[in-house]
mmCIF file of C-alpha atoms and ligand atoms in Angstrom:
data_model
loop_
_atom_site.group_PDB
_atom_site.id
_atom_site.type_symbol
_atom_site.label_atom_id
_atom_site.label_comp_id
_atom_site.label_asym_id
_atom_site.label_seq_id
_atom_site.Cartn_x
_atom_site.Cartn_y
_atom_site.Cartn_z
ATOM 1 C CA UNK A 1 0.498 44.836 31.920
ATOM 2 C CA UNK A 2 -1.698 46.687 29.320
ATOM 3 C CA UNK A 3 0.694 48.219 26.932
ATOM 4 C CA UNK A 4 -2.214 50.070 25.450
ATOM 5 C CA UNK A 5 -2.510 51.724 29.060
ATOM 6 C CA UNK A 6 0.745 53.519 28.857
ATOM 7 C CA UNK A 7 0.844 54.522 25.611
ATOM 8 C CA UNK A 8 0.091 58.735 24.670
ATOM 9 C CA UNK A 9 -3.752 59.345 23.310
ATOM 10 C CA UNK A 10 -2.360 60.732 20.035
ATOM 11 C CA UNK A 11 0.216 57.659 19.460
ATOM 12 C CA UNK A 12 -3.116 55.242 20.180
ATOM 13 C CA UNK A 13 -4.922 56.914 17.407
ATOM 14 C CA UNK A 14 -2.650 58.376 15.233
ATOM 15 C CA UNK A 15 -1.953 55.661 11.556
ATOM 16 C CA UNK A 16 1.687 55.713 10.765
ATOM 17 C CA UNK A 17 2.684 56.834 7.642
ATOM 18 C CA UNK A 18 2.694 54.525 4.472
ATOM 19 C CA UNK A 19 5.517 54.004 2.505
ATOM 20 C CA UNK A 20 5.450 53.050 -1.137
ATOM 21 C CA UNK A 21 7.536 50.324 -0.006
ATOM 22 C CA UNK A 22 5.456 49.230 2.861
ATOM 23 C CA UNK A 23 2.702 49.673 0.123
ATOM 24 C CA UNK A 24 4.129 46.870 -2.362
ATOM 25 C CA UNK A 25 7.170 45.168 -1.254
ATOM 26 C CA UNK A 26 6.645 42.069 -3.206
ATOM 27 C CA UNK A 27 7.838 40.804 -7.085
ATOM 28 C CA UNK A 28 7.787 43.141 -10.001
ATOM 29 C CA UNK A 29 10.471 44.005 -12.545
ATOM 30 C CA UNK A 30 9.299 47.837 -13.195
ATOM 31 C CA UNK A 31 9.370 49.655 -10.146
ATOM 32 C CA UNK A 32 7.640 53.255 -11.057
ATOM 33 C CA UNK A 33 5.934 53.653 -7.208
ATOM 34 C CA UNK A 34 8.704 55.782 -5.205
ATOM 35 C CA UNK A 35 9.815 58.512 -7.559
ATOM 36 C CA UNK A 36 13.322 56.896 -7.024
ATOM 37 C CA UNK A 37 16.119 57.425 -10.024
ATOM 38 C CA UNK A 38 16.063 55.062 -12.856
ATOM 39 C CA UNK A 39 19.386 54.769 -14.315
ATOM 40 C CA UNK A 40 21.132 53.657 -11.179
ATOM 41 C CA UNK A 41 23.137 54.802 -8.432
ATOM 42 C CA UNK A 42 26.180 57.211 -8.793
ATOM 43 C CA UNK A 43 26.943 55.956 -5.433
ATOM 44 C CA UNK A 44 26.954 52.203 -6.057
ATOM 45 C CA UNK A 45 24.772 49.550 -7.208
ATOM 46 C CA UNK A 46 21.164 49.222 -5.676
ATOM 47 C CA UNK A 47 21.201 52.900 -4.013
ATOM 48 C CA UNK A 48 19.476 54.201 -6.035
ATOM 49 C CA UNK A 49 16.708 52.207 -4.023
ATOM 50 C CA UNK A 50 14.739 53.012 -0.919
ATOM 51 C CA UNK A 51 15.977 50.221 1.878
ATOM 52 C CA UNK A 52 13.846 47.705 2.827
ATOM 53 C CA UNK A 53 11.699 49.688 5.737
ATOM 54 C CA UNK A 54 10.754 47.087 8.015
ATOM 55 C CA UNK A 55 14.153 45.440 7.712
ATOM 56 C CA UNK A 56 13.358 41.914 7.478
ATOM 57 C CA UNK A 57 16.081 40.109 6.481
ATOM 58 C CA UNK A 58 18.439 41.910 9.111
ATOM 59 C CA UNK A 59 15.597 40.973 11.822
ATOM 60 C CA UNK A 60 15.647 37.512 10.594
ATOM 61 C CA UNK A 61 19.318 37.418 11.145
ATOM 62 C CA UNK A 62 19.343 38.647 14.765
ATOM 63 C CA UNK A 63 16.497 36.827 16.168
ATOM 64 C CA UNK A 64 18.672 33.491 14.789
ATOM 65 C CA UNK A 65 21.309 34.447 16.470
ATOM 66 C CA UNK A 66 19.455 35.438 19.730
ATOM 67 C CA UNK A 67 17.296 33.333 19.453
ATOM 68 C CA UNK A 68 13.945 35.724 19.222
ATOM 69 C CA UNK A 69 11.079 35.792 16.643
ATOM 70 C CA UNK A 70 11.897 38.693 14.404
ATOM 71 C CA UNK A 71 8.531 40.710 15.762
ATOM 72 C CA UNK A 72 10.510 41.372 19.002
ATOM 73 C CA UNK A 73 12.838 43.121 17.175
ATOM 74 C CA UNK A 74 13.073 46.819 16.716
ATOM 75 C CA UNK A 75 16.266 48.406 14.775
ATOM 76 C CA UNK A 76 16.757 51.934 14.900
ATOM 77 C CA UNK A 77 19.574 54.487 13.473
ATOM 78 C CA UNK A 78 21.394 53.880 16.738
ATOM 79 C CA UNK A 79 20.131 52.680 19.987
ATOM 80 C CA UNK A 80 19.904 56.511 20.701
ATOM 81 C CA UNK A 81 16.396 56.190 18.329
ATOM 82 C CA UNK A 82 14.572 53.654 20.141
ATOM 83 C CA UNK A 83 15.455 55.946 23.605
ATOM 84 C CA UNK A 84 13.914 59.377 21.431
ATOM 85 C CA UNK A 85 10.411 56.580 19.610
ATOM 86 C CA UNK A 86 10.196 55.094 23.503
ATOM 87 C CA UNK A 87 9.931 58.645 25.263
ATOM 88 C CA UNK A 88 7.725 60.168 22.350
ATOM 89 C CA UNK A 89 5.346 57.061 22.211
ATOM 90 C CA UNK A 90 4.604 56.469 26.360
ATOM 91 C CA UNK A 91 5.473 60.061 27.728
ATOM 92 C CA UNK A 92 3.043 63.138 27.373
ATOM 93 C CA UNK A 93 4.528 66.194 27.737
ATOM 94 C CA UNK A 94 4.841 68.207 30.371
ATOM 95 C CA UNK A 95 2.799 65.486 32.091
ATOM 96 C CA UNK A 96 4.238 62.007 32.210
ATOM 97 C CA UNK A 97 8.176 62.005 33.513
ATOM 98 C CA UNK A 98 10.701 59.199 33.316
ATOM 99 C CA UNK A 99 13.179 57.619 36.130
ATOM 100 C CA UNK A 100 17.109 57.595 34.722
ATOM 101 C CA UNK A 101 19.515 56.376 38.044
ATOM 102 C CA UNK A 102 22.204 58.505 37.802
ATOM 103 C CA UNK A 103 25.314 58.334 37.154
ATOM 104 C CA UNK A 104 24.464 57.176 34.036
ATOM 105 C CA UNK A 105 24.370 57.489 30.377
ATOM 106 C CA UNK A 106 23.741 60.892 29.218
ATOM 107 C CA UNK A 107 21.370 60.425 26.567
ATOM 108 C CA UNK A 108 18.210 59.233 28.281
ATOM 109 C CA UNK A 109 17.723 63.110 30.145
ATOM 110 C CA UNK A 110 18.740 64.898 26.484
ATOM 111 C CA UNK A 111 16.137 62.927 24.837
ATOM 112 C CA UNK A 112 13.502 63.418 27.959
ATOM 113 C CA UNK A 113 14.688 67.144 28.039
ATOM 114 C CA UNK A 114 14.183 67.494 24.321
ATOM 115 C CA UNK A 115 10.681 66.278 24.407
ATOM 116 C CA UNK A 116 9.947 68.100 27.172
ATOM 117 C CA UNK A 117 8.980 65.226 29.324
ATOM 118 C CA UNK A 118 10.557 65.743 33.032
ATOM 119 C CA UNK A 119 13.104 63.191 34.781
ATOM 120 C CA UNK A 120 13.461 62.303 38.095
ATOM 121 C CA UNK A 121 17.071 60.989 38.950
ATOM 122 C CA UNK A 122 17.562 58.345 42.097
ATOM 123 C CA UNK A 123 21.316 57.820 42.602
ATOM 124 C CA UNK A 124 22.769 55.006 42.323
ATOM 125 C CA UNK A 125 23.830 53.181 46.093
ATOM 126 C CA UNK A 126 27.305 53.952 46.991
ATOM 127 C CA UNK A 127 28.553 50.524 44.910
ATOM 128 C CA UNK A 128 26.359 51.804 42.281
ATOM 129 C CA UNK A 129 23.780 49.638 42.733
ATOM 130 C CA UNK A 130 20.221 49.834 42.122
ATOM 131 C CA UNK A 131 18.362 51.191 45.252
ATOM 132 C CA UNK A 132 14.923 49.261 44.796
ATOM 133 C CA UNK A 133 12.577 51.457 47.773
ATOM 134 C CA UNK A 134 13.817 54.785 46.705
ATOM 135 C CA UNK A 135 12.944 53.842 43.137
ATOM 136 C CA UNK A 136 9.720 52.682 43.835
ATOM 137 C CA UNK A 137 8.644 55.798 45.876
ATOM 138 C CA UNK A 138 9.651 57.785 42.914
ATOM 139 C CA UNK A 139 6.731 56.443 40.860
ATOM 140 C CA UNK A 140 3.457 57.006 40.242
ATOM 141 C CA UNK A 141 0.908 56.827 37.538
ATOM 142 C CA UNK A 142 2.606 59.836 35.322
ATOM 143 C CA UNK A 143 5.787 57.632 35.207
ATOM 144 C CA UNK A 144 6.305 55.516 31.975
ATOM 145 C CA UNK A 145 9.524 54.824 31.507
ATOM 146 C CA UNK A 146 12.796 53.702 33.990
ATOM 147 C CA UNK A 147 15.899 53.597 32.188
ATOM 148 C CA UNK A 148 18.724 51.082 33.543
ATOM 149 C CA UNK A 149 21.812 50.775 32.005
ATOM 150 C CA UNK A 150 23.673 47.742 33.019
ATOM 151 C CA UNK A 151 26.439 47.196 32.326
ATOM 152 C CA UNK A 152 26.112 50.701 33.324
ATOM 153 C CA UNK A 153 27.712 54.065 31.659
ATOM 154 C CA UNK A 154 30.403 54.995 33.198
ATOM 155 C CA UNK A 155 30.412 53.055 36.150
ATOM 156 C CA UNK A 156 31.317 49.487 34.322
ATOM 157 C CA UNK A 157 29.341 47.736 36.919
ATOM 158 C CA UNK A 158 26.043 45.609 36.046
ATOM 159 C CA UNK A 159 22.268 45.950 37.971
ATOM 160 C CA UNK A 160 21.680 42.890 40.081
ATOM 161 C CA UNK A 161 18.976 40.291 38.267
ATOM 162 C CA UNK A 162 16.759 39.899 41.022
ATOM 163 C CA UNK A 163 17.018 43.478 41.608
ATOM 164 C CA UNK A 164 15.427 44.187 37.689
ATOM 165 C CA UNK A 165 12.944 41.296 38.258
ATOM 166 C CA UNK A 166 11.519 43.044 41.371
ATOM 167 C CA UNK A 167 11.207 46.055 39.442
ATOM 168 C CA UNK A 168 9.509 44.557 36.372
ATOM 169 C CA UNK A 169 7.059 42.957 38.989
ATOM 170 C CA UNK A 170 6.415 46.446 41.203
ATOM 171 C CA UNK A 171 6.826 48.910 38.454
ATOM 172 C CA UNK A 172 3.575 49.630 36.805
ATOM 173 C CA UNK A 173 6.174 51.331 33.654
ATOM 174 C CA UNK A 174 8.159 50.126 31.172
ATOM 175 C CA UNK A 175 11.541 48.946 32.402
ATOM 176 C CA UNK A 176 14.038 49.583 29.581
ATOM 177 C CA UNK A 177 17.575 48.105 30.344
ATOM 178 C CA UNK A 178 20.174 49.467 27.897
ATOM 179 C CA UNK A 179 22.630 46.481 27.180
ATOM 180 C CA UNK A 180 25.020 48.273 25.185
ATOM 181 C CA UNK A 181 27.831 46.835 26.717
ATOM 182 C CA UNK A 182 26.909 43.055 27.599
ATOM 183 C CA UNK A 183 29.053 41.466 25.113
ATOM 184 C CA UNK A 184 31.905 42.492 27.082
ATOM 185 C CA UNK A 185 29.929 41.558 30.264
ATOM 186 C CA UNK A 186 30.702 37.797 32.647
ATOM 187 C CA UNK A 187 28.774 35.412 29.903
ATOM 188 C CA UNK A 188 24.539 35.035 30.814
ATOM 189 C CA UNK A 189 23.979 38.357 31.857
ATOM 190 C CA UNK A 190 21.601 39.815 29.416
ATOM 191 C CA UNK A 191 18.168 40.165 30.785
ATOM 192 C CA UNK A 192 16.994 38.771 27.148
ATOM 193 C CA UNK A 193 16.030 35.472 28.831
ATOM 194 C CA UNK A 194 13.366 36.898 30.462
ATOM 195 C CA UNK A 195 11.753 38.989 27.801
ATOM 196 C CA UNK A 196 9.030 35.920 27.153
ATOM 197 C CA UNK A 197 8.156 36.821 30.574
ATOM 198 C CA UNK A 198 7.666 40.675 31.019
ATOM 199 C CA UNK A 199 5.866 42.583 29.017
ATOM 200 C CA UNK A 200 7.299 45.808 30.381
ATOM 201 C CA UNK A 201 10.923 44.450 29.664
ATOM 202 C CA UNK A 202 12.584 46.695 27.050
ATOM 203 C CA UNK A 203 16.184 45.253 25.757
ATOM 204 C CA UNK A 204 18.609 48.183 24.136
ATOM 205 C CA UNK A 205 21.394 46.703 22.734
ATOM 206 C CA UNK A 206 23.982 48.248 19.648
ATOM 207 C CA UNK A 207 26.376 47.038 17.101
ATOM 208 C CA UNK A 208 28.173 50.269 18.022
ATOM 209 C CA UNK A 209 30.512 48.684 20.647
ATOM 210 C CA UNK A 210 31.813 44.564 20.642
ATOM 211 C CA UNK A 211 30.168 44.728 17.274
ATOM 212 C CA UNK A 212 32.959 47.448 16.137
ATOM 213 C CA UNK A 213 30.438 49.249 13.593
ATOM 214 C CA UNK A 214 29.575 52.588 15.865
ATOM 215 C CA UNK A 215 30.106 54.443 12.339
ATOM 216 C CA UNK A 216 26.955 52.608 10.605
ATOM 217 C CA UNK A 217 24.629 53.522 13.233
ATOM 218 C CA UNK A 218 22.197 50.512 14.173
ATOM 219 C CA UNK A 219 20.802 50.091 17.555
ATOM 220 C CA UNK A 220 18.185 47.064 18.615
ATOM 221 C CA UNK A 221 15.486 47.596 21.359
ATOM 222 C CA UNK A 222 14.441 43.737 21.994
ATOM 223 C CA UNK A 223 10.499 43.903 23.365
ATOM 224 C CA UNK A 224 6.996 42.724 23.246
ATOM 225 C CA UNK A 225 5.283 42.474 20.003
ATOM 226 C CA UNK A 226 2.897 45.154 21.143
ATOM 227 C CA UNK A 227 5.601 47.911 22.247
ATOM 228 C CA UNK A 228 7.878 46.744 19.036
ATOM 229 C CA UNK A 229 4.213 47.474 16.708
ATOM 230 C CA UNK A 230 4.544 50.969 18.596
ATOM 231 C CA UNK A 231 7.946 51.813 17.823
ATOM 232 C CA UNK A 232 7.507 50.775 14.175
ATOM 233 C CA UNK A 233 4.215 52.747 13.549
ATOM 234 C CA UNK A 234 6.011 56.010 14.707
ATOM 235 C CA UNK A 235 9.940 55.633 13.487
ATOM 236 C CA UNK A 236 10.677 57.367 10.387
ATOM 237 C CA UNK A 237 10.069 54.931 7.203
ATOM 238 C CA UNK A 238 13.583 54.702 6.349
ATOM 239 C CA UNK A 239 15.529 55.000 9.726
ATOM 240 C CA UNK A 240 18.312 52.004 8.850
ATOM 241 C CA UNK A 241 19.780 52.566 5.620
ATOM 242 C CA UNK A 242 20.620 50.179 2.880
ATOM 243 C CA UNK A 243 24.517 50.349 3.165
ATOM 244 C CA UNK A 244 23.935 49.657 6.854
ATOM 245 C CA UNK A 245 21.917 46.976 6.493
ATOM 246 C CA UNK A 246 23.915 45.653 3.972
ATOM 247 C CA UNK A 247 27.259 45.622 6.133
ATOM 248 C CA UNK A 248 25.467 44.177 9.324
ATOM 249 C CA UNK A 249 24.268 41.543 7.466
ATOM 250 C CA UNK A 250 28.156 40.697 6.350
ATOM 251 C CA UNK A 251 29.103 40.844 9.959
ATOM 252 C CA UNK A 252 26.685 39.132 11.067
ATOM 253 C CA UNK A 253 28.855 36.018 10.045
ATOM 254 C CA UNK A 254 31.646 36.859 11.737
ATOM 255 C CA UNK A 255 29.979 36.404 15.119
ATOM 256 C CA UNK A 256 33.169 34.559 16.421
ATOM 257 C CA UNK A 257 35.907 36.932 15.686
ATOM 258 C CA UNK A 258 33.540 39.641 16.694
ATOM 259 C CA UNK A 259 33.551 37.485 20.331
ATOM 260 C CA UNK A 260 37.360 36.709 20.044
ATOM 261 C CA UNK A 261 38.101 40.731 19.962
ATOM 262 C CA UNK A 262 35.776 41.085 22.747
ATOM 263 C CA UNK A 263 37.658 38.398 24.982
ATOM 264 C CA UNK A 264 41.065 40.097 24.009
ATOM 265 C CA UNK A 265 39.050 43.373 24.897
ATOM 266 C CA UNK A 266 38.548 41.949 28.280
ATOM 267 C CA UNK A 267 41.971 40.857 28.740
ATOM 268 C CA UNK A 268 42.917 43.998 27.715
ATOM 269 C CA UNK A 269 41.143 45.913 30.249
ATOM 270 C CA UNK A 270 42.528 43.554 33.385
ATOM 271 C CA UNK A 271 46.061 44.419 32.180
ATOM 272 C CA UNK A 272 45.296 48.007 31.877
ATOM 273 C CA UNK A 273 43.582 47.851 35.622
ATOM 274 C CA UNK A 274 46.699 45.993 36.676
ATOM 275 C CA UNK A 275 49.621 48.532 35.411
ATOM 276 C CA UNK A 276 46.700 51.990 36.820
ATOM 277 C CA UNK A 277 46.507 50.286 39.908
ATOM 278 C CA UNK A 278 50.428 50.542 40.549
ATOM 279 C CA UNK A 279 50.149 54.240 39.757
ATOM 280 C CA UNK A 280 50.505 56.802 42.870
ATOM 281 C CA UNK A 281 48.059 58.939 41.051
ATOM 282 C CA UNK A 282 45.369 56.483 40.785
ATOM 283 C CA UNK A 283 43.015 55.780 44.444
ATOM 284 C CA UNK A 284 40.316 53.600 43.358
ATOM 285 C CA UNK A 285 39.479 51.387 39.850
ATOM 286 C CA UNK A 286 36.057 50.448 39.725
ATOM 287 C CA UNK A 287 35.442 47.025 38.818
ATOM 288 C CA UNK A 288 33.700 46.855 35.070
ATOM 289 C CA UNK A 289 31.894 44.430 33.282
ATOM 290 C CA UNK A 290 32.605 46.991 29.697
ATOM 291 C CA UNK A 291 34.939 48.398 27.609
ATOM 292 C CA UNK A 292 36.447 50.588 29.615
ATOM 293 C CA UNK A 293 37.252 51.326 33.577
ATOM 294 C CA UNK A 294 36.163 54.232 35.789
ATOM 295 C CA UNK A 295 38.799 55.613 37.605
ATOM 296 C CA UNK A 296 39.390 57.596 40.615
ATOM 297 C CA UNK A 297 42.211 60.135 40.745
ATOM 298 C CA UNK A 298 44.278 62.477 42.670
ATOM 299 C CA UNK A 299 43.337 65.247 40.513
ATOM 300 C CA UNK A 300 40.916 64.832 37.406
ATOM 301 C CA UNK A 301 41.129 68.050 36.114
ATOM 302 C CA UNK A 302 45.052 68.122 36.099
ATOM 303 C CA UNK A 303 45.474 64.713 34.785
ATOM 304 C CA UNK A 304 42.861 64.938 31.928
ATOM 305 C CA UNK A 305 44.378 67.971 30.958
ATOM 306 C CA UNK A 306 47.888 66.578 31.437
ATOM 307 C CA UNK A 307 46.586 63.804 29.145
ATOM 308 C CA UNK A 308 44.928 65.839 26.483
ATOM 309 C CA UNK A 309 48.440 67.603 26.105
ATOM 310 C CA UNK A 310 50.063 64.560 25.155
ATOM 311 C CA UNK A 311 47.124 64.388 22.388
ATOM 312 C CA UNK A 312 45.098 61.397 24.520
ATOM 313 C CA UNK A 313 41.843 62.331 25.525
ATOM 314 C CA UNK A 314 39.354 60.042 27.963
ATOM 315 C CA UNK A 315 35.824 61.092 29.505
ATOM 316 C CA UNK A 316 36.138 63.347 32.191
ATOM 317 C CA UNK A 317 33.550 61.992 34.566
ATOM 318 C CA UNK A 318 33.974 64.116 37.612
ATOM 319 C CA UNK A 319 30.513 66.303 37.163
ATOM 320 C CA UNK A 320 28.555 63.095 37.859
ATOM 321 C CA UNK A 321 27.145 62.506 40.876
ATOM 322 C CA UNK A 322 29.348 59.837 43.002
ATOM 323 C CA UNK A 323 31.889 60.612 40.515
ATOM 324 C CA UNK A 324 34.460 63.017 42.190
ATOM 325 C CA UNK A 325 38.079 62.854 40.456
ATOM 326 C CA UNK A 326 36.363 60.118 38.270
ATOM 327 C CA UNK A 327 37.785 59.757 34.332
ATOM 328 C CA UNK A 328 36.835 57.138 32.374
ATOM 329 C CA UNK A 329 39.539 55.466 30.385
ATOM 330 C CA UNK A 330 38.495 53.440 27.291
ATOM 331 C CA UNK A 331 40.218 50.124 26.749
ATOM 332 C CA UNK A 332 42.572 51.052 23.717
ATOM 333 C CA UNK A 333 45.225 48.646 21.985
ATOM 334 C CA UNK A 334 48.290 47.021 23.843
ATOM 335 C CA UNK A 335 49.945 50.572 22.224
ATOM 336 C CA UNK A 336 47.628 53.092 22.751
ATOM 337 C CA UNK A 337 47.403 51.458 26.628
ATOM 338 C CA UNK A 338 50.885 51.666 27.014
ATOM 339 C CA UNK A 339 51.010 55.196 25.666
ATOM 340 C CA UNK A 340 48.455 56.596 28.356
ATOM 341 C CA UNK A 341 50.275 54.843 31.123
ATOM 342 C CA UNK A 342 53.633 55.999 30.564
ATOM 343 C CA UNK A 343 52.077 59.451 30.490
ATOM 344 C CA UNK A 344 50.180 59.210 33.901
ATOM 345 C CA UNK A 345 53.394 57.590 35.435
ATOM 346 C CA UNK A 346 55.390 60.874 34.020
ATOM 347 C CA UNK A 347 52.631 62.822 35.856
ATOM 348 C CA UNK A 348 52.886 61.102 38.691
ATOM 349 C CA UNK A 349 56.453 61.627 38.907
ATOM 350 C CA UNK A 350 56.180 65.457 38.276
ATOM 351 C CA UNK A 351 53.109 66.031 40.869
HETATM 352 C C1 LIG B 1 27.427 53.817 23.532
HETATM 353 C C2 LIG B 1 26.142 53.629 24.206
HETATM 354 C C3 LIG B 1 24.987 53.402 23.471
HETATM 355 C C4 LIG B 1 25.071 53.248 21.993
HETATM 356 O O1 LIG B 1 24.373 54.156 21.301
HETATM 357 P P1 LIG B 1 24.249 53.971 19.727
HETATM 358 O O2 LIG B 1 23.290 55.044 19.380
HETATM 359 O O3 LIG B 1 23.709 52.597 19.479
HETATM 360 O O4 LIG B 1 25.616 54.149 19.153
HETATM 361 C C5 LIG B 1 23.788 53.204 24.134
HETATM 362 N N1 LIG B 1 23.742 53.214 25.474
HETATM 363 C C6 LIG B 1 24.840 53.408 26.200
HETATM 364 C C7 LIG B 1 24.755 53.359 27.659
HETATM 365 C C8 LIG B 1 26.065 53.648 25.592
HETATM 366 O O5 LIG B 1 27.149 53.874 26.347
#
């Protein structure tokens, strides 16, 4: 596939801006090119410094660990930003749409909505799988973009491999599968093996969730060189500040404690699904591949406000299509587990 096909005329032609840093980022000991301060930083040492704008060391550190050349790599200010450049960069408005398979993540529409690009919504199947026809008979030429979240947001559950490969091959868009949760996903599930062999495959993945660092704000979309050269020519200079960049970096090195919470994470949630499941007030647990469970109950309104009066609060899920009486419950800590099922057994007892 022709990335250059899919992109907008005005992204084709447009030259991103140029930083002083992208200008000269080699040697020098007087650096007089980006009006920054010179005495310093009040707010720590190095600050007073625009960040490195192409992030190179950072890339350099993920692609080693995933084992990807560093121009695959995109980072963004979240994983939200790569959604936002990816929409902007393929979609015309008002003209082009995008596919999102609901229920799913919430951000893909806002972001669509916000650049006034429409979005057509197949439902998931009934086990919340992907339905391949239906999705296929959704698009035509004016569709760029088909968003896939797997494991998916809020259902837990991940999209079938051969299920994404037949997409890849019969959708003439960019498949973008957002992996936010995989590192609490069954071990070889990422679709990353198969970037080298689709260049319509878009990766999102996020330190905000194993990688316990949802406060620093970086997001990777894993892709072709050509749709990673896209992303970069439009994002804004700085998007992934220094302190950010410095703190991944540090973490970075603590891949295997980072995997041992995720494993207790995991056991976690099949103790938590264990002591719901015994609850009169619970009908159905989905089963997750994430962080957290979906949850069918006698009465989600009651119960999440039940909840929220004993000061817990979880997702209310029930708006969502196939997601009647649905909350989803966030794996906490043994406590804060414990805490949320004593209070759902007192309102079982009291309904
Ligand atoms: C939490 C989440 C993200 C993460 O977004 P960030 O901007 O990286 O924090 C992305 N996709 C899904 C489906 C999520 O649930």
């Amino acid at each position: 596939m022709n990335i250059n096909d899919l992109l907008r005329e005005n992204i084709k032609s447009m030259k991103a801006y140029a930083s002083a840093r992208s200008e000269f980022a080699g040697q020098a000991s007087v650096w007089l090119d980006a009006n920054e301060h010179p005495f310093g930083s009040a707010a720590g040492p190095g600050l007073n410094r625009y960040p490195d704008p192409s992030q190179k060391k950072l890339k350099q550190r993920i692609g080693n660990m995933k084992n990807i050349d560093a121009d695959h790599i995109f980072l963004g200010n979240g994983s939200d930003e790569p959604i936002d450049l990816l929409i902007r960069a393929f979609c015309e408005p008002a003209r082009d749409h995008i596919i999102i398979l609901p229920p799913t993540y919430g951000m893909y529409k806002v972001a669509a909505d916000l650049n006034n690009v429409a979005v057509k919504q197949v439902g998931l199947s009934d086990n919340f799988d992907l339905n391949i026809p239906q999705i296929l008979s959704f698009a035509d030429k004016y569709t760029k973009l088909l968003f896939v979240c797997s494991p998916n947001n809020p259902t837990g559950n991940l999209a079938g491999r051969d299920q994404l490969v037949a997409l890849l091959r019969s959708f003439n868009g960019i498949v973008v599968v957002d992996e936010a949760y995989i590192d609490f996903a069954t071990p070889g599930s990422s679709m990353l093996p198969l970037l080298g062999q689709h260049s319509n495959l878009v990766i999102l993945q996020t330190f905000s969730k194993a990688w316990t660092m949802a406060g620093l704000r970086l997001g990777i979309a894993f892709a072709s060189r050509d749709i990673v050269e896209v992303l970069h020519k439009i994002k804004p200079p700085y998007n992934v500040n220094e302190l950010t960049q410095q703190h991944v970096l540090e973490v970075l090195n603590k891949e295997h404690i980072i995997a041992g919470w995720a494993n207790e994470i995991i056991a976690l949630r099949r103790m938590l699904e264990r002591e719901l499941a015994m609850l009169s007030c619970v009908k159905r647990i989905f089963p997750s591949e994430a962080n957290f469970l979906l949850v069918q109950v006698s009465d989600a309104e009651a119960i999440y406000a039940f909840l929220l009066k004993k000061r817990i609060v979880v997702r209310n899920r029930s708006g969502e299509a196939g997601c009647s009486n649905c909350l989803r419950i966030t794996v906490g800590t043994t406590a804060e587990n414990a805490l949320l099922v004593q209070a759902l057994k007192e309102f079982s007892r009291i309904k």
